[in-house]
GROMACS .gro file of C-alpha atoms in nm:
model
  387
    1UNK     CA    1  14.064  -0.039  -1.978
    2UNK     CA    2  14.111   0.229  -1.731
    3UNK     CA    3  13.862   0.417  -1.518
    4UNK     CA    4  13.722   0.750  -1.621
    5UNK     CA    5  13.842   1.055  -1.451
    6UNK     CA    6  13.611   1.284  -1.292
    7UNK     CA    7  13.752   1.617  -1.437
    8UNK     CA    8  13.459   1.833  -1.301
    9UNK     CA    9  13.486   1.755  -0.915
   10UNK     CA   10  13.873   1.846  -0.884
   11UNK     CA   11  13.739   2.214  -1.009
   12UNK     CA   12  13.793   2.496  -0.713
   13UNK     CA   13  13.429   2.534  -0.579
   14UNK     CA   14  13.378   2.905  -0.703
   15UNK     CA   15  13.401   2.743  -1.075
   16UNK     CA   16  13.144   2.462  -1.016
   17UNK     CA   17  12.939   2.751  -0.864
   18UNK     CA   18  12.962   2.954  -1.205
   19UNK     CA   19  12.847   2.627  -1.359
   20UNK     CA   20  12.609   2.557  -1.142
   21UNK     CA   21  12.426   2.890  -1.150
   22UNK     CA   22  12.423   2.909  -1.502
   23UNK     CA   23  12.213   2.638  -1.510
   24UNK     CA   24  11.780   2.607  -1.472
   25UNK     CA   25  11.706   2.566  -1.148
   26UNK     CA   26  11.543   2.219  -1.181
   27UNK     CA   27  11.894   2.120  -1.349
   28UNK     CA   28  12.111   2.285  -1.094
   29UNK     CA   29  11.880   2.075  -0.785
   30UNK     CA   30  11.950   1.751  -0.940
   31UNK     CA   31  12.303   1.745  -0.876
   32UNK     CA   32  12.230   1.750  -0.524
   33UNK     CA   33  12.233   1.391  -0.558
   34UNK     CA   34  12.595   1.348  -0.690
   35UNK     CA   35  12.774   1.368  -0.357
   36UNK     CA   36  12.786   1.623  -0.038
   37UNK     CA   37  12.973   1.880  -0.213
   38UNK     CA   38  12.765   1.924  -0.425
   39UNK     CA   39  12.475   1.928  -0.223
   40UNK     CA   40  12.647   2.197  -0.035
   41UNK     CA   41  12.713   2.406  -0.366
   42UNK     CA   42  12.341   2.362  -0.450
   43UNK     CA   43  12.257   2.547  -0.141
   44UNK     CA   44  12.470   2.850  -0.276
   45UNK     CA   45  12.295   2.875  -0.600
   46UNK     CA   46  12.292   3.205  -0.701
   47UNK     CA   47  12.051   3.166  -1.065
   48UNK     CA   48  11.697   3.226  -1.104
   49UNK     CA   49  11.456   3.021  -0.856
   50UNK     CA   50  11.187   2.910  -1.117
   51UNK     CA   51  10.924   2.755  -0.912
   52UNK     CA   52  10.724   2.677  -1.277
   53UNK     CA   53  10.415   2.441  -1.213
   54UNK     CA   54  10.232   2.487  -1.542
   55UNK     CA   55  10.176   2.094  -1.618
   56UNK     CA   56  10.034   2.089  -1.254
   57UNK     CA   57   9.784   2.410  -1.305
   58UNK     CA   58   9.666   2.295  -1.676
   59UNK     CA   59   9.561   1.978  -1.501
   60UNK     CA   60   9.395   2.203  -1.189
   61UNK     CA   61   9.210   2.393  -1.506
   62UNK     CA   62   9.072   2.049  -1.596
   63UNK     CA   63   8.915   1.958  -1.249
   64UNK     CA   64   9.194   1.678  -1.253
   65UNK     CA   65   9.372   1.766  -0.932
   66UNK     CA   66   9.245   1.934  -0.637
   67UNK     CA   67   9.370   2.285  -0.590
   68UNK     CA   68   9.381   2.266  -0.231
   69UNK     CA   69   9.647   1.970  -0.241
   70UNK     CA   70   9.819   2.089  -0.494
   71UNK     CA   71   9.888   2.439  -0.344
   72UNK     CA   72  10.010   2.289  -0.040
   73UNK     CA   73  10.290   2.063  -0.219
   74UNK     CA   74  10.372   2.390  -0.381
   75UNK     CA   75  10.425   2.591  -0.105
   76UNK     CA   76  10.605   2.299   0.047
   77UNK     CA   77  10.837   2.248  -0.216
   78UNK     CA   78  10.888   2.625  -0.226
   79UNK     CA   79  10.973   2.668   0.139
   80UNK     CA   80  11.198   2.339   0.106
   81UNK     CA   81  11.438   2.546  -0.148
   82UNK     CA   82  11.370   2.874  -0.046
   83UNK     CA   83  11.418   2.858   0.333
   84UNK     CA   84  11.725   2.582   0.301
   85UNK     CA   85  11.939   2.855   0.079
   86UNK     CA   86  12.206   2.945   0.272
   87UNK     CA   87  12.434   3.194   0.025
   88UNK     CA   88  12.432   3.560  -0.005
   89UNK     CA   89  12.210   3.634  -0.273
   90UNK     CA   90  12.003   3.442  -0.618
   91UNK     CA   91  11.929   3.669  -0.892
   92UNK     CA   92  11.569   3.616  -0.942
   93UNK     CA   93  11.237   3.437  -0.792
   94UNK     CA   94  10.920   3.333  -0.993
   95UNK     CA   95  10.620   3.249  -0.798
   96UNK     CA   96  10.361   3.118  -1.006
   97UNK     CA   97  10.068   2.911  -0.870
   98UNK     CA   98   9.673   2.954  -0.701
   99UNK     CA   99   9.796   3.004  -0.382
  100UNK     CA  100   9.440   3.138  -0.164
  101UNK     CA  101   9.455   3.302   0.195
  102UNK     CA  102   9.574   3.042   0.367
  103UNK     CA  103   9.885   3.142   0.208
  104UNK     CA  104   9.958   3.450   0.330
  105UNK     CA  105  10.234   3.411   0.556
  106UNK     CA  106  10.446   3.180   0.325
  107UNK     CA  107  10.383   3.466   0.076
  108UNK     CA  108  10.536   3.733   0.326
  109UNK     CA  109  10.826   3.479   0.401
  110UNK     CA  110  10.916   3.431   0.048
  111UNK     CA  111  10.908   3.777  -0.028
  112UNK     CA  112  11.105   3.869   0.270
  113UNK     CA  113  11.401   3.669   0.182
  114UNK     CA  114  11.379   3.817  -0.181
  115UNK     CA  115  11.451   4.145  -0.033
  116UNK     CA  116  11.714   3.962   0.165
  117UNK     CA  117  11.867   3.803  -0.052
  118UNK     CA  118  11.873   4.129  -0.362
  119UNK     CA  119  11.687   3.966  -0.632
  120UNK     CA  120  11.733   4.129  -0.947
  121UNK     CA  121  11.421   3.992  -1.123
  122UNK     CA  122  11.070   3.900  -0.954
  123UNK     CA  123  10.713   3.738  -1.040
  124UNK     CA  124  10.486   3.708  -0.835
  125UNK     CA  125  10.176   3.556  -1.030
  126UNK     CA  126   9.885   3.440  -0.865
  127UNK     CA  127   9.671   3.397  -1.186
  128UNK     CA  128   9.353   3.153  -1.178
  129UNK     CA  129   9.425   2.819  -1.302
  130UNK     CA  130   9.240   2.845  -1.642
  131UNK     CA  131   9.472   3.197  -1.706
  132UNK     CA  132   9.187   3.368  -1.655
  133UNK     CA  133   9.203   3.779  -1.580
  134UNK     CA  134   8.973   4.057  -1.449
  135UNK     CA  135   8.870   3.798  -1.197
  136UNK     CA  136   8.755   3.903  -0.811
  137UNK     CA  137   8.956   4.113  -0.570
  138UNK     CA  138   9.293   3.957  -0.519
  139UNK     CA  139   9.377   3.736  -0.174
  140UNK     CA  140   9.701   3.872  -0.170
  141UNK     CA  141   9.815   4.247  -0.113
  142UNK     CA  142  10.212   4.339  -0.156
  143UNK     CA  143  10.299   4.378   0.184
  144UNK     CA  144  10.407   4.761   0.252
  145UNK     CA  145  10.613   4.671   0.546
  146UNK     CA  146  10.920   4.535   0.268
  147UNK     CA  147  10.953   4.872   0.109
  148UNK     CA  148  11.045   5.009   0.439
  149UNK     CA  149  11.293   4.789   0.609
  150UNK     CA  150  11.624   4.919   0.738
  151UNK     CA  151  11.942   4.730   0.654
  152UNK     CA  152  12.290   4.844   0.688
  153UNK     CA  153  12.440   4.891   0.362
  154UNK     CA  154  12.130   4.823   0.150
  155UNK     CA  155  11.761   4.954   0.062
  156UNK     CA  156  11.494   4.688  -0.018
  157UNK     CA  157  11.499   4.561  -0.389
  158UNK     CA  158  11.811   4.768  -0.445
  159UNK     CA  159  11.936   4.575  -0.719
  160UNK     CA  160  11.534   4.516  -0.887
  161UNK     CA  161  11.572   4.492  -1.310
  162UNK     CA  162  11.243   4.374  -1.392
  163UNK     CA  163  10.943   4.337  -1.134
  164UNK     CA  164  10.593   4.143  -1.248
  165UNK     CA  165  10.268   4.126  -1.032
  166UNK     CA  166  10.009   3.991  -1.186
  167UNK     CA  167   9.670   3.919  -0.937
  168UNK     CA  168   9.800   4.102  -0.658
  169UNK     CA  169   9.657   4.415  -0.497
  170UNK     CA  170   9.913   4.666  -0.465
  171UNK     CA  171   9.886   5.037  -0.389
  172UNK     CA  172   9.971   5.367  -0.583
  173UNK     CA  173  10.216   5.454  -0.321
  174UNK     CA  174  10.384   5.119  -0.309
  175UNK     CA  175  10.417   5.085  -0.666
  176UNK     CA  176  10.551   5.449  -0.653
  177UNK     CA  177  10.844   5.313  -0.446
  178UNK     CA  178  10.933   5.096  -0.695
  179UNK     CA  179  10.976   5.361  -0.964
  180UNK     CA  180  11.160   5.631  -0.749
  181UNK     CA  181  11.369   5.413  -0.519
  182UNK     CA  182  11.469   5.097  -0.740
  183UNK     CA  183  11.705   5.303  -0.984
  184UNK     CA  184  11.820   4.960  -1.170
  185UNK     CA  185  11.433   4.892  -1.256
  186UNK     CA  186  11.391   4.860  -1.667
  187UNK     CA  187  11.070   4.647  -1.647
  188UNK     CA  188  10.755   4.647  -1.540
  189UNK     CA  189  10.421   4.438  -1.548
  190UNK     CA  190  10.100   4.487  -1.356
  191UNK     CA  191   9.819   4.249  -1.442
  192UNK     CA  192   9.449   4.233  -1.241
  193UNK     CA  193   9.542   4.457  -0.947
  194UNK     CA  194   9.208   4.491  -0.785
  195UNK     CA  195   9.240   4.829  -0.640
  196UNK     CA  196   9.496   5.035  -0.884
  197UNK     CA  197   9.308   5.333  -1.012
  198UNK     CA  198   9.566   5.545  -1.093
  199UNK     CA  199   9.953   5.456  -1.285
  200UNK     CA  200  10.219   5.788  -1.278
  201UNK     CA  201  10.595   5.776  -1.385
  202UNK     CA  202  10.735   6.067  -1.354
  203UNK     CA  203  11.069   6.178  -1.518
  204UNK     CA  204  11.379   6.121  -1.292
  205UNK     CA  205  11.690   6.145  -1.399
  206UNK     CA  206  11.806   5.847  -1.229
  207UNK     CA  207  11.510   5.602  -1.435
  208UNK     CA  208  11.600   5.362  -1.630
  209UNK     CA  209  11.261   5.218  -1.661
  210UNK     CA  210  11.221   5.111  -2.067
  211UNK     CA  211  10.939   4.845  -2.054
  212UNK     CA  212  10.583   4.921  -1.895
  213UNK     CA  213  10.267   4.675  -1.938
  214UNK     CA  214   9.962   4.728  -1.755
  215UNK     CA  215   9.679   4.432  -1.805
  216UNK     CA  216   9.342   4.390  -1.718
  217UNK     CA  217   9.336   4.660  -1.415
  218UNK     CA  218   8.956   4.671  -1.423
  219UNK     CA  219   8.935   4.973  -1.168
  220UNK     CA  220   9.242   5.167  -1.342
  221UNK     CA  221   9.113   5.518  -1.498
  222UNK     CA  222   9.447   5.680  -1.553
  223UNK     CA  223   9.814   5.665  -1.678
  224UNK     CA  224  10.055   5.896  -1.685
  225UNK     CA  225  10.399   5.861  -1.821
  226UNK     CA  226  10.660   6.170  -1.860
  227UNK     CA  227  10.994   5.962  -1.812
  228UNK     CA  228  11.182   5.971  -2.193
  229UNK     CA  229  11.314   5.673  -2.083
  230UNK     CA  230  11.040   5.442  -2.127
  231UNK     CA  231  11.068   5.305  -2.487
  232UNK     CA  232  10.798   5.023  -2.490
  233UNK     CA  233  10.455   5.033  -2.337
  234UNK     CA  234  10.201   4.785  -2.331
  235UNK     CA  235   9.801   4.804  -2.210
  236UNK     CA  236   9.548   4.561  -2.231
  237UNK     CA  237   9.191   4.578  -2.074
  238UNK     CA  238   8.911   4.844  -2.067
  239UNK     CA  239   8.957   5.193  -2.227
  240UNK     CA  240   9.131   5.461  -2.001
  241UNK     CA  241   9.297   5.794  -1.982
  242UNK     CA  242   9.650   5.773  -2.157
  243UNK     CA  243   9.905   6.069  -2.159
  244UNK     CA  244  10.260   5.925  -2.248
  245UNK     CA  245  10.568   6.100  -2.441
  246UNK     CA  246  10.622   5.870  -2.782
  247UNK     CA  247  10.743   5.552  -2.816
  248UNK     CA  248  10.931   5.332  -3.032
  249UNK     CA  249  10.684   5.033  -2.967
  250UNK     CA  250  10.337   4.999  -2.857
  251UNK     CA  251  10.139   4.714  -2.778
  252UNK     CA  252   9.704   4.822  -2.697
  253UNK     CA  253   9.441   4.560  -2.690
  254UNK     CA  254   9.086   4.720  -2.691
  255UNK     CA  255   8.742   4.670  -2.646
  256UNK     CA  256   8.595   4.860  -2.921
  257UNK     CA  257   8.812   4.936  -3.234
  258UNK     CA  258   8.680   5.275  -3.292
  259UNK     CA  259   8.770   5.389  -2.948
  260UNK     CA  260   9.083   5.371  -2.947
  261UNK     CA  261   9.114   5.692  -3.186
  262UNK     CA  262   8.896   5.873  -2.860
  263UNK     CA  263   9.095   5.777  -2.619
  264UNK     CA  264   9.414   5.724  -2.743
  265UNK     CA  265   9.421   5.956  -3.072
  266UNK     CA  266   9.821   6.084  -3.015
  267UNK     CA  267   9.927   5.733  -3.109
  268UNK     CA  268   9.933   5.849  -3.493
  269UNK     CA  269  10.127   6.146  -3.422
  270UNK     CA  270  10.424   5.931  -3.300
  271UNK     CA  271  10.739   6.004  -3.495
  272UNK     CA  272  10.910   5.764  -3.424
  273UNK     CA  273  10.688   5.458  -3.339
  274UNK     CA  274  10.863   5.150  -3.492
  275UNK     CA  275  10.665   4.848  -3.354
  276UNK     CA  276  10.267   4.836  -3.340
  277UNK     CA  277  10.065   4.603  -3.190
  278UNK     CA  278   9.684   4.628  -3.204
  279UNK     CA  279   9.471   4.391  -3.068
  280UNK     CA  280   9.104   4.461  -3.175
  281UNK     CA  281   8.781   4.297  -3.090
  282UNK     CA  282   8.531   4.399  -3.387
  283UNK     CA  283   8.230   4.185  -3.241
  284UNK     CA  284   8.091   4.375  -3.062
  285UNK     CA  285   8.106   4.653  -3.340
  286UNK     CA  286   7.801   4.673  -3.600
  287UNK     CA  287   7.938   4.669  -3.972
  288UNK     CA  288   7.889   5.028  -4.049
  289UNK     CA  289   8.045   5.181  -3.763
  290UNK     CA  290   8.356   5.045  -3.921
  291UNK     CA  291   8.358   5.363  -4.142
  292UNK     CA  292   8.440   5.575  -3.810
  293UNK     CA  293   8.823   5.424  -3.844
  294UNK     CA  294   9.033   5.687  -4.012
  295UNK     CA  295   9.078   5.651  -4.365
  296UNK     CA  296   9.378   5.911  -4.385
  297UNK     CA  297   9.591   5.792  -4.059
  298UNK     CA  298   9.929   6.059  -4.105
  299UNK     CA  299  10.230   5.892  -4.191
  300UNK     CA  300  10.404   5.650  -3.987
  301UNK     CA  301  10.754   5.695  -4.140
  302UNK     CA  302  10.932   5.450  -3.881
  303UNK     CA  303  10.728   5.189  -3.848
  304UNK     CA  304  10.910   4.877  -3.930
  305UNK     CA  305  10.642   4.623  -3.786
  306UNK     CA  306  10.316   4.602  -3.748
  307UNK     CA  307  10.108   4.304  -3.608
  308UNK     CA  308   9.682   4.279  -3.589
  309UNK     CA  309   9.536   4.063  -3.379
  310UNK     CA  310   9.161   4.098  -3.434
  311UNK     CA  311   8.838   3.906  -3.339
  312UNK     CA  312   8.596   3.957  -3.589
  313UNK     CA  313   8.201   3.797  -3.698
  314UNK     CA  314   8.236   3.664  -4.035
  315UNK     CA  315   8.029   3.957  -4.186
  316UNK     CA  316   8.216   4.185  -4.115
  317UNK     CA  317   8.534   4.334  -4.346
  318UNK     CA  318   8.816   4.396  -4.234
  319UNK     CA  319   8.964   4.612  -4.514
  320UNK     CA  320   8.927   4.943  -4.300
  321UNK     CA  321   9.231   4.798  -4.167
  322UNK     CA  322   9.447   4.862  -4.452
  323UNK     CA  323   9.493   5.258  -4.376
  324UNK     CA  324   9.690   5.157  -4.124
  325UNK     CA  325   9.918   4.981  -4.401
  326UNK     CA  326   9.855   5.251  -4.619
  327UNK     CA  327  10.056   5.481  -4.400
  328UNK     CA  328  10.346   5.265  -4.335
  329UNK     CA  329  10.536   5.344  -4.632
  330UNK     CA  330  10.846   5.105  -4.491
  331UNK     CA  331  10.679   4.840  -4.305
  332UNK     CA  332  10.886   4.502  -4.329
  333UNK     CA  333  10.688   4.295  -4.169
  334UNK     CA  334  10.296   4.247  -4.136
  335UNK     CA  335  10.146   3.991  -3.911
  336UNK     CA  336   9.774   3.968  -3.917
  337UNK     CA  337   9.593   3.669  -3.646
  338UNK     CA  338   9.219   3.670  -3.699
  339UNK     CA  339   8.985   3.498  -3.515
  340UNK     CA  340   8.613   3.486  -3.747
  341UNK     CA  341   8.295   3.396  -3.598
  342UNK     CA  342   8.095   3.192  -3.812
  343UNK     CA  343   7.700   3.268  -3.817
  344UNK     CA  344   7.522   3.031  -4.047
  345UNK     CA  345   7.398   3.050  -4.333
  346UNK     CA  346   7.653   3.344  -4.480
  347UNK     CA  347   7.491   3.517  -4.741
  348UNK     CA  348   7.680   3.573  -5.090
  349UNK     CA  349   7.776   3.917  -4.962
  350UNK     CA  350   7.958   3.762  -4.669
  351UNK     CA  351   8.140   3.559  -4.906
  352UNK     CA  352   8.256   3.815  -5.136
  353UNK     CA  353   8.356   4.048  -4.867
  354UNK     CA  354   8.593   3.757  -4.749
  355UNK     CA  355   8.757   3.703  -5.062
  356UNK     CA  356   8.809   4.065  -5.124
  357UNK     CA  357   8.966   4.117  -4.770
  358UNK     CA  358   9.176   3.782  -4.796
  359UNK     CA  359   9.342   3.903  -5.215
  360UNK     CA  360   9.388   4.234  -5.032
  361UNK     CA  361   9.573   4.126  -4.746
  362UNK     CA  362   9.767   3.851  -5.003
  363UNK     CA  363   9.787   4.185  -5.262
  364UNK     CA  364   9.969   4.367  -5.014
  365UNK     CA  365   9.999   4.655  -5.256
  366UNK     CA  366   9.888   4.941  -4.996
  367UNK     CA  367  10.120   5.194  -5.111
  368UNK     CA  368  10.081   5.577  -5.122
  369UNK     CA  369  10.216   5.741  -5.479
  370UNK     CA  370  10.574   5.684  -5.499
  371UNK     CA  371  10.842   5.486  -5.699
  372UNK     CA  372  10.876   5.201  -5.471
  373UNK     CA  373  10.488   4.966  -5.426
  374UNK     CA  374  10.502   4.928  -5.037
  375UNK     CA  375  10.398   4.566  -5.139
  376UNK     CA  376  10.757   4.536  -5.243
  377UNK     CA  377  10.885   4.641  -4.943
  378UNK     CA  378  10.707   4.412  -4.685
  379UNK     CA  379  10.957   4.142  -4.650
  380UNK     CA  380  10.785   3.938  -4.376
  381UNK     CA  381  10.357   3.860  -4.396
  382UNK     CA  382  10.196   3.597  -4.140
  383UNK     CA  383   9.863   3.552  -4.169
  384UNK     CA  384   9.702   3.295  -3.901
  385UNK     CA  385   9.401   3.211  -3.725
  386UNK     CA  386   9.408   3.346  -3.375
  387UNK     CA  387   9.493   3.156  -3.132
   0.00000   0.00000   0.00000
């Protein structure tokens, strides 16, 4: 019986790199132990550098592992990859991990050679272990020094797609650079920066920005969107100022349901809104101020999808919800997640105003006078417990 042949190693190196690179970057490192070429060609990986540690921060979470340790055989394993790459360019880094003060510089480094090196896609997330938000005043501020640095025939994150910051402190004027200098950028996530009180995209021809989401920014009051680009927008946290053009999908979470028709009333004047996502916590709201929600929301002719995520004590009804329905003549899909706090004993009223909102969502017959029941229409319904 003969020998196998090894068909993959007599492959020209520039098609074991497309191979390569194509790969996860845990997969791509392992062949490093196959033979010196191809510990060479790991070196010139040009994919996404993943440094993903969730197994190790779930355990951190638990008080299993010390977070000290752990952070410093993550930066180590970081700078072992990261500082040993020796081609021309990866398309993306993901930095995810508790990494304190004593940080810092390995923070600048990384970020440095991400400029460097013209990532296309970057994360920097410096969440707390439990994936907890709104916490204290980042340790880390985007250093301003990398927006301005002078290279010959590029700008700093000239080729930048989609850019995600989530715990780190960045300024107005920094994250302004981003939107009027990286004229590839599509995406973009902010989550707990400590000091951002104010978001603005302006309209520039030369954006391409389509995706905004701006979390848990306790200390944000204001933001401002004119670009027509911008087709999705999410915002999670405390109530603020919004004053943005319409959108064909919107994502708000909110403290207090009947606020968001205060702050944010424009949202049912959107045309052509397609995708809705509402995220509503009703706890905090007394039973009868549930009769502030519109009853006669105008039509939402577009809307295709609409998803409720809503947090809710178990005397409370939810059917004020169903205007919402009411006005989405062709909705396809409904998703509703509901989290109910029990309070014991429930009175018989409780009860009945759980079955009633439980055959109405089941029902699904919210339809305004027409031929066609809406109920018929809604092709898709998923009704969970929150998670």
């Amino acid at each position: 019986m003969g020998c196998l042949q090894d068909w993959i190693s007599q492959l020209p190196d520039d098609v074991l790199m497309i191979i390569l690179s194509s790969l996860l970057m845990r997969e791509a490192a392992r062949t490093r132990v196959l033979s010196h070429r191809w510990r060479k060609l790991w070196k010139h990986f040009t994919g996404s550098l993943d440094f993903d540690a969730s197994d190790t921060l779930r355990l951190i979470a638990h008080l299993e592992v010390d977070r000290v340790t752990e952070a410093r055989r993550y930066r180590d394993w970081v700078d072992q990859v990261v500082v040993s790459h020796e081609g021309s360019s990866f398309k993306g880094l993901r930095i995810a991990f508790v990494l304190g003060k004593s940080n810092v510089a390995a923070l600048n480094k990384w970020l440095y050679l991400a400029v460097v090196k013209r990532v296309q896609r970057l994360e920097l997330d410096l969440s707390s272990a439990d994936g907890g938000v709104g916490c204290t005043d980042s340790s880390f501020t985007f250093p301003s020094w990398l927006l301005h640095l002078n290279f010959l025939d590029f700008t700093s994150f000239d080729r930048l797609t989609s850019l995600c910051l989530k715990s780190i402190s960045i300024t107005e004027d920094d994250l302004a650079y981003f939107l009027s200098k990286c004229s590839l950028l599509e995406q973009l996530t902010v989550e707990n920066a400590a000091y951002l009180h104010k978001v603005r995209v302006a309209a520039r021809q030369s954006l391409k920005l389509k995706h905004l989401e701006i979390r848990y920014c306790l200390k944000l009051e204001d933001v401002e969107v004119s670009a027509r680009s911008v087709a999705s927008f999410k915002c999670a946290g405390p109530m603020i100022n919004i004053n943005v053009p319409e959108f064909s999908s919107i994502s708000l979470a909110v403290e207090y349901c009947e606020m968001l028709f205060v702050k944010f009333p424009r949202i049912w004047s959107f045309s052509g809104l397609q995708q809705l996502e509402l995220k509503l916590n009703l706890r905090m709201m007394e039973p009868s101020r549930s009769m502030s929600f519109p009853k006669d929301i105008p039509e939402l002719s577009e809307l295709k999808q609409l998803e409720l995520k809503f947090r809710v004590p178990a005397d409370h009804s939810i059917l004020f919800l169903s205007s919402i329905i009411r006005a989405s003549p062709r909705l396809l899909k409904l998703i509703l997640k509901c989290r109910v706090e029990w309070f014991w004993p429930l009175e018989t009223e409780t009860l009945r105003s759980l079955e009633d909102c439980e055959k109405g969502v089941e029902g699904a017959s919210w339809g305004k006078s027409s031929s066609e029941p809406q109920g018929d229409r809604i092709r898709w319904l998923d009704w969970t417990g929150e998670d």
